[in-house]
Amino acid sequence: MRPDTIVMTLSTISFTTDYGLSDGFVAACHGTIARLAPRARIIDVTHLVPPGDVRRGAAVLAQTVPSLPLSVHLAVVDPGVGTARRPIAIAAADGGFLVGPDNGLLVPAAEALGGIEAAVHLTNRAWFAPEVSATFHGRDIFAPVAARLCSGAALPDAGEEIDDLVVLPAPHVERAPGRLVAEVLTVDHFGNVQLAATPDLLPDAPRELTVNGTPATRTNTFGDAPAGALVVFADSAGHLALAVNGGDAAARLSLAPGDRVTITS
């Protein structure tokens, strides 16, 4: 699809950040959107991404966008704010848009929406706030651009077309007979540990496994094992995951995003 054909009026903006909830950053962005696109509905995905954790933000966004209505997906996890990193907007194959920094945050979500149709480096300052802070591009660049795209403005008018987006390194996954090593992608609020591997990488594994040397049981859900048991299961996003029935798998195994887990059978 040619980028100059991508013009659509949407009604929803999804919003994902690492801004937290104790300051006014989220409200300032909401207010900017409300002034420019007062009819837009905003769905807050999360504002509790660990500060500066682009990989975690990308994973949460990519796993959430398929459940959302056709939207402009505004995402800001931006440790490079104010530097040479580019502000960008992407047109996804589903007809929606993604707006945020060019640091790898948006690309997995675009792929989850069918792929990238076009991308632009946001250079049209008429689309920005009158004054742009060097440290708050969420309010002064990304929120105004998202509001304009939601209101039907044409993507090519936002800036210059680009085809060299930053992509995050692929997470580590290594398979051998009777052994799977996979990087931890995310740890959720319950302490469940999501791995980069998918269930098809353990197609013939027995019910009883070990995870980093700890006995575990392969199950369909938490309650299929006794209370306190460590389980290996397919989570709702289609990844292999670890949980403790009634407990915290990340704490039990001392795991954090980026760590590697070895599953043996």
GROMACS .gro file of C-alpha atoms in nm:
model
  265
    1MET     CA    1   0.000   0.000   0.000
    2ARG     CA    2   0.135   0.342  -0.089
    3PRO     CA    3   0.172   0.565   0.221
    4ASP     CA    4  -0.016   0.848   0.050
    5THR     CA    5  -0.326   0.626   0.043
    6ILE     CA    6  -0.325   0.572   0.419
    7VAL     CA    7  -0.592   0.811   0.549
    8MET     CA    8  -0.847   0.687   0.798
    9THR     CA    9  -1.057   0.829   1.079
   10LEU     CA   10  -1.032   0.612   1.389
   11SER     CA   11  -1.205   0.644   1.723
   12THR     CA   12  -0.963   0.482   1.968
   13ILE     CA   13  -0.613   0.555   2.094
   14SER     CA   14  -0.440   0.292   2.305
   15PHE     CA   15  -0.175   0.425   2.542
   16THR     CA   16   0.126   0.238   2.684
   17THR     CA   17   0.411   0.395   2.883
   18ASP     CA   18   0.659   0.362   3.167
   19TYR     CA   19   0.538   0.691   3.316
   20GLY     CA   20   0.392   0.540   3.633
   21LEU     CA   21   0.081   0.665   3.811
   22SER     CA   22   0.220   0.891   4.083
   23ASP     CA   23   0.295   1.190   3.859
   24GLY     CA   24   0.097   1.396   3.609
   25PHE     CA   25   0.265   1.265   3.293
   26VAL     CA   26  -0.020   1.039   3.184
   27ALA     CA   27  -0.281   1.306   3.251
   28ALA     CA   28  -0.084   1.563   3.051
   29CYS     CA   29  -0.084   1.331   2.750
   30HIS     CA   30  -0.455   1.256   2.795
   31GLY     CA   31  -0.519   1.628   2.806
   32THR     CA   32  -0.324   1.693   2.487
   33ILE     CA   33  -0.524   1.425   2.307
   34ALA     CA   34  -0.854   1.555   2.447
   35ARG     CA   35  -0.786   1.906   2.317
   36LEU     CA   36  -0.697   1.789   1.966
   37ALA     CA   37  -0.930   1.488   1.932
   38PRO     CA   38  -1.208   1.535   2.188
   39ARG     CA   39  -1.412   1.242   2.055
   40ALA     CA   40  -1.129   0.991   2.079
   41ARG     CA   41  -1.162   0.707   2.327
   42ILE     CA   42  -0.839   0.630   2.512
   43ILE     CA   43  -0.765   0.277   2.632
   44ASP     CA   44  -0.480   0.274   2.884
   45VAL     CA   45  -0.289  -0.050   2.832
   46THR     CA   46  -0.040   0.009   3.112
   47HIS     CA   47   0.175   0.287   3.251
   48LEU     CA   48   0.373   0.054   3.477
   49VAL     CA   49   0.630  -0.076   3.232
   50PRO     CA   50   0.959  -0.080   3.429
   51PRO     CA   51   1.133   0.253   3.366
   52GLY     CA   52   1.324   0.246   3.039
   53ASP     CA   53   1.254  -0.123   2.975
   54VAL     CA   54   1.191  -0.110   2.600
   55ARG     CA   55   1.185  -0.489   2.560
   56ARG     CA   56   0.918  -0.527   2.830
   57GLY     CA   57   0.710  -0.246   2.678
   58ALA     CA   58   0.738  -0.402   2.333
   59ALA     CA   59   0.628  -0.742   2.462
   60VAL     CA   60   0.328  -0.604   2.650
   61LEU     CA   61   0.220  -0.392   2.354
   62ALA     CA   62   0.259  -0.673   2.098
   63GLN     CA   63   0.059  -0.916   2.310
   64THR     CA   64  -0.219  -0.665   2.376
   65VAL     CA   65  -0.287  -0.497   2.042
   66PRO     CA   66  -0.459  -0.798   1.878
   67SER     CA   67  -0.731  -0.773   2.145
   68LEU     CA   68  -0.793  -0.400   2.089
   69PRO     CA   69  -1.022  -0.231   1.838
   70LEU     CA   70  -0.877  -0.063   1.531
   71SER     CA   71  -0.667   0.208   1.693
   72VAL     CA   72  -0.381   0.448   1.697
   73HIS     CA   73  -0.141   0.279   1.938
   74LEU     CA   74   0.055   0.543   2.128
   75ALA     CA   75   0.352   0.394   2.316
   76VAL     CA   76   0.626   0.576   2.504
   77VAL     CA   77   0.911   0.388   2.669
   78ASP     CA   78   1.183   0.624   2.567
   79PRO     CA   79   1.514   0.629   2.755
   80GLY     CA   80   1.668   0.809   2.454
   81VAL     CA   81   1.420   1.098   2.459
   82GLY     CA   82   1.575   1.418   2.326
   83THR     CA   83   1.871   1.241   2.161
   84ALA     CA   84   1.924   1.153   1.796
   85ARG     CA   85   1.670   0.867   1.814
   86ARG     CA   86   1.383   0.938   1.576
   87PRO     CA   87   1.017   0.994   1.664
   88ILE     CA   88   0.815   0.777   1.426
   89ALA     CA   89   0.469   0.668   1.318
   90ILE     CA   90   0.390   0.335   1.154
   91ALA     CA   91   0.092   0.229   0.947
   92ALA     CA   92   0.004  -0.134   1.027
   93ALA     CA   93  -0.156  -0.379   0.789
   94ASP     CA   94  -0.478  -0.387   0.992
   95GLY     CA   95  -0.541  -0.018   0.912
   96GLY     CA   96  -0.427   0.123   1.243
   97PHE     CA   97  -0.119   0.323   1.339
   98LEU     CA   98   0.157   0.308   1.598
   99VAL     CA   99   0.328   0.621   1.730
  100GLY     CA  100   0.636   0.642   1.950
  101PRO     CA  101   1.016   0.636   1.954
  102ASP     CA  102   1.226   0.448   1.699
  103ASN     CA  103   1.394   0.221   1.952
  104GLY     CA  104   1.231  -0.114   1.873
  105LEU     CA  105   0.926  -0.054   2.091
  106LEU     CA  106   0.667  -0.047   1.811
  107VAL     CA  107   0.786  -0.305   1.560
  108PRO     CA  108   0.668  -0.625   1.738
  109ALA     CA  109   0.320  -0.475   1.778
  110ALA     CA  110   0.311  -0.377   1.411
  111GLU     CA  111   0.403  -0.734   1.322
  112ALA     CA  112   0.126  -0.860   1.549
  113LEU     CA  113  -0.116  -0.643   1.349
  114GLY     CA  114  -0.016  -0.802   1.020
  115GLY     CA  115   0.303  -0.614   0.940
  116ILE     CA  116   0.426  -0.269   0.847
  117GLU     CA  117   0.267  -0.093   0.550
  118ALA     CA  118   0.461   0.233   0.583
  119ALA     CA  119   0.663   0.429   0.838
  120VAL     CA  120   0.757   0.794   0.870
  121HIS     CA  121   1.009   0.994   1.066
  122LEU     CA  122   0.800   1.260   1.240
  123THR     CA  123   0.945   1.588   1.115
  124ASN     CA  124   0.639   1.809   1.057
  125ARG     CA  125   0.661   2.046   1.353
  126ALA     CA  126   0.314   2.182   1.274
  127TRP     CA  127   0.184   1.853   1.415
  128PHE     CA  128   0.374   1.901   1.745
  129ALA     CA  129   0.300   2.118   2.048
  130PRO     CA  130   0.399   2.484   2.001
  131GLU     CA  131   0.686   2.430   2.244
  132VAL     CA  132   0.861   2.092   2.253
  133SER     CA  133   1.036   1.988   2.572
  134ALA     CA  134   1.358   1.790   2.523
  135THR     CA  135   1.243   1.543   2.789
  136PHE     CA  136   0.866   1.504   2.735
  137HIS     CA  137   0.808   1.399   2.376
  138GLY     CA  138   0.511   1.191   2.492
  139ARG     CA  139   0.314   1.509   2.557
  140ASP     CA  140   0.468   1.737   2.295
  141ILE     CA  141   0.521   1.510   1.992
  142PHE     CA  142   0.368   1.165   2.024
  143ALA     CA  143   0.031   1.257   2.178
  144PRO     CA  144  -0.040   1.537   1.925
  145VAL     CA  145   0.057   1.312   1.634
  146ALA     CA  146  -0.161   1.028   1.766
  147ALA     CA  147  -0.455   1.266   1.804
  148ARG     CA  148  -0.416   1.396   1.449
  149LEU     CA  149  -0.392   1.047   1.300
  150CYS     CA  150  -0.698   0.943   1.501
  151SER     CA  151  -0.884   1.241   1.355
  152GLY     CA  152  -0.807   1.142   0.997
  153ALA     CA  153  -0.489   1.331   0.913
  154ALA     CA  154  -0.277   1.165   0.644
  155LEU     CA  155   0.033   0.977   0.754
  156PRO     CA  156   0.260   1.119   0.480
  157ASP     CA  157   0.189   1.469   0.610
  158ALA     CA  158   0.353   1.376   0.941
  159GLY     CA  159   0.705   1.350   0.803
  160GLU     CA  160   0.948   1.167   0.579
  161GLU     CA  161   0.899   0.805   0.475
  162ILE     CA  162   1.164   0.566   0.616
  163ASP     CA  163   1.241   0.197   0.579
  164ASP     CA  164   1.519   0.142   0.834
  165LEU     CA  165   1.336   0.107   1.166
  166VAL     CA  166   1.528  -0.004   1.475
  167VAL     CA  167   1.452  -0.368   1.562
  168LEU     CA  168   1.519  -0.526   1.901
  169PRO     CA  169   1.755  -0.826   1.907
  170ALA     CA  170   1.572  -1.159   1.897
  171PRO     CA  171   1.546  -1.324   2.240
  172HIS     CA  172   1.755  -1.635   2.297
  173VAL     CA  173   1.594  -1.972   2.226
  174GLU     CA  174   1.800  -2.291   2.192
  175ARG     CA  175   1.663  -2.640   2.146
  176ALA     CA  176   1.838  -2.976   2.176
  177PRO     CA  177   1.711  -3.332   2.240
  178GLY     CA  178   1.556  -3.336   2.587
  179ARG     CA  179   1.657  -2.975   2.654
  180LEU     CA  180   1.520  -2.628   2.584
  181VAL     CA  181   1.690  -2.303   2.680
  182ALA     CA  182   1.477  -1.990   2.651
  183GLU     CA  183   1.508  -1.629   2.757
  184VAL     CA  184   1.257  -1.479   2.999
  185LEU     CA  185   1.046  -1.225   2.812
  186THR     CA  186   0.826  -1.089   3.089
  187VAL     CA  187   0.725  -1.142   3.450
  188ASP     CA  188   0.366  -1.046   3.526
  189HIS     CA  189   0.196  -0.910   3.838
  190PHE     CA  190   0.143  -1.263   3.971
  191GLY     CA  191   0.505  -1.369   3.926
  192ASN     CA  192   0.427  -1.583   3.623
  193VAL     CA  193   0.730  -1.608   3.396
  194GLN     CA  194   0.676  -1.585   3.019
  195LEU     CA  195   0.946  -1.739   2.800
  196ALA     CA  196   1.048  -1.653   2.445
  197ALA     CA  197   0.982  -2.015   2.344
  198THR     CA  198   0.651  -2.144   2.212
  199PRO     CA  199   0.482  -2.471   2.319
  200ASP     CA  200   0.562  -2.646   1.991
  201LEU     CA  201   0.926  -2.656   2.102
  202LEU     CA  202   0.823  -2.910   2.370
  203PRO     CA  203   0.590  -3.125   2.156
  204ASP     CA  204   0.673  -3.466   2.305
  205ALA     CA  205   0.787  -3.363   2.651
  206PRO     CA  206   0.664  -3.579   2.940
  207ARG     CA  207   0.440  -3.439   3.209
  208GLU     CA  208   0.726  -3.426   3.459
  209LEU     CA  209   1.008  -3.181   3.374
  210THR     CA  210   1.280  -2.985   3.546
  211VAL     CA  211   1.321  -2.609   3.521
  212ASN     CA  212   1.671  -2.490   3.613
  213GLY     CA  213   1.699  -2.812   3.809
  214THR     CA  214   1.369  -2.765   3.996
  215PRO     CA  215   1.098  -3.031   3.946
  216ALA     CA  216   0.801  -2.901   3.747
  217THR     CA  217   0.483  -3.038   3.591
  218ARG     CA  218   0.354  -2.962   3.243
  219THR     CA  219  -0.013  -2.866   3.272
  220ASN     CA  220  -0.290  -2.679   3.094
  221THR     CA  221  -0.357  -2.442   3.383
  222PHE     CA  222  -0.247  -2.358   3.736
  223GLY     CA  223  -0.502  -2.569   3.922
  224ASP     CA  224  -0.402  -2.889   3.739
  225ALA     CA  225  -0.116  -2.923   3.989
  226PRO     CA  226  -0.113  -2.921   4.371
  227ALA     CA  227  -0.088  -2.591   4.557
  228GLY     CA  228   0.271  -2.470   4.559
  229ALA     CA  229   0.374  -2.681   4.259
  230LEU     CA  230   0.581  -2.532   3.977
  231VAL     CA  231   0.408  -2.572   3.641
  232VAL     CA  232   0.503  -2.527   3.275
  233PHE     CA  233   0.210  -2.426   3.054
  234ALA     CA  234   0.106  -2.240   2.740
  235ASP     CA  235  -0.003  -1.890   2.838
  236SER     CA  236  -0.277  -1.677   2.683
  237ALA     CA  237  -0.030  -1.514   2.442
  238GLY     CA  238   0.086  -1.849   2.304
  239HIS     CA  239   0.419  -1.865   2.487
  240LEU     CA  240   0.560  -2.124   2.722
  241ALA     CA  241   0.537  -1.993   3.075
  242LEU     CA  242   0.617  -2.089   3.432
  243ALA     CA  243   0.392  -2.046   3.733
  244VAL     CA  244   0.354  -2.166   4.088
  245ASN     CA  245  -0.001  -2.268   4.178
  246GLY     CA  246  -0.090  -2.009   4.440
  247GLY     CA  247   0.260  -1.863   4.443
  248ASP     CA  248   0.526  -1.662   4.261
  249ALA     CA  249   0.739  -1.849   4.006
  250ALA     CA  250   0.976  -1.558   3.947
  251ALA     CA  251   1.057  -1.539   4.317
  252ARG     CA  252   1.079  -1.918   4.353
  253LEU     CA  253   1.333  -1.943   4.069
  254SER     CA  254   1.497  -1.599   4.114
  255LEU     CA  255   1.415  -1.501   3.755
  256ALA     CA  256   1.390  -1.164   3.583
  257PRO     CA  257   1.344  -1.058   3.219
  258GLY     CA  258   1.656  -1.138   3.019
  259ASP     CA  259   1.751  -1.441   3.229
  260ARG     CA  260   1.773  -1.781   3.066
  261VAL     CA  261   1.573  -2.084   3.171
  262THR     CA  262   1.669  -2.445   3.098
  263ILE     CA  263   1.386  -2.697   3.074
  264THR     CA  264   1.487  -3.063   3.064
  265SER     CA  265   1.279  -3.376   3.023
   0.00000   0.00000   0.00000
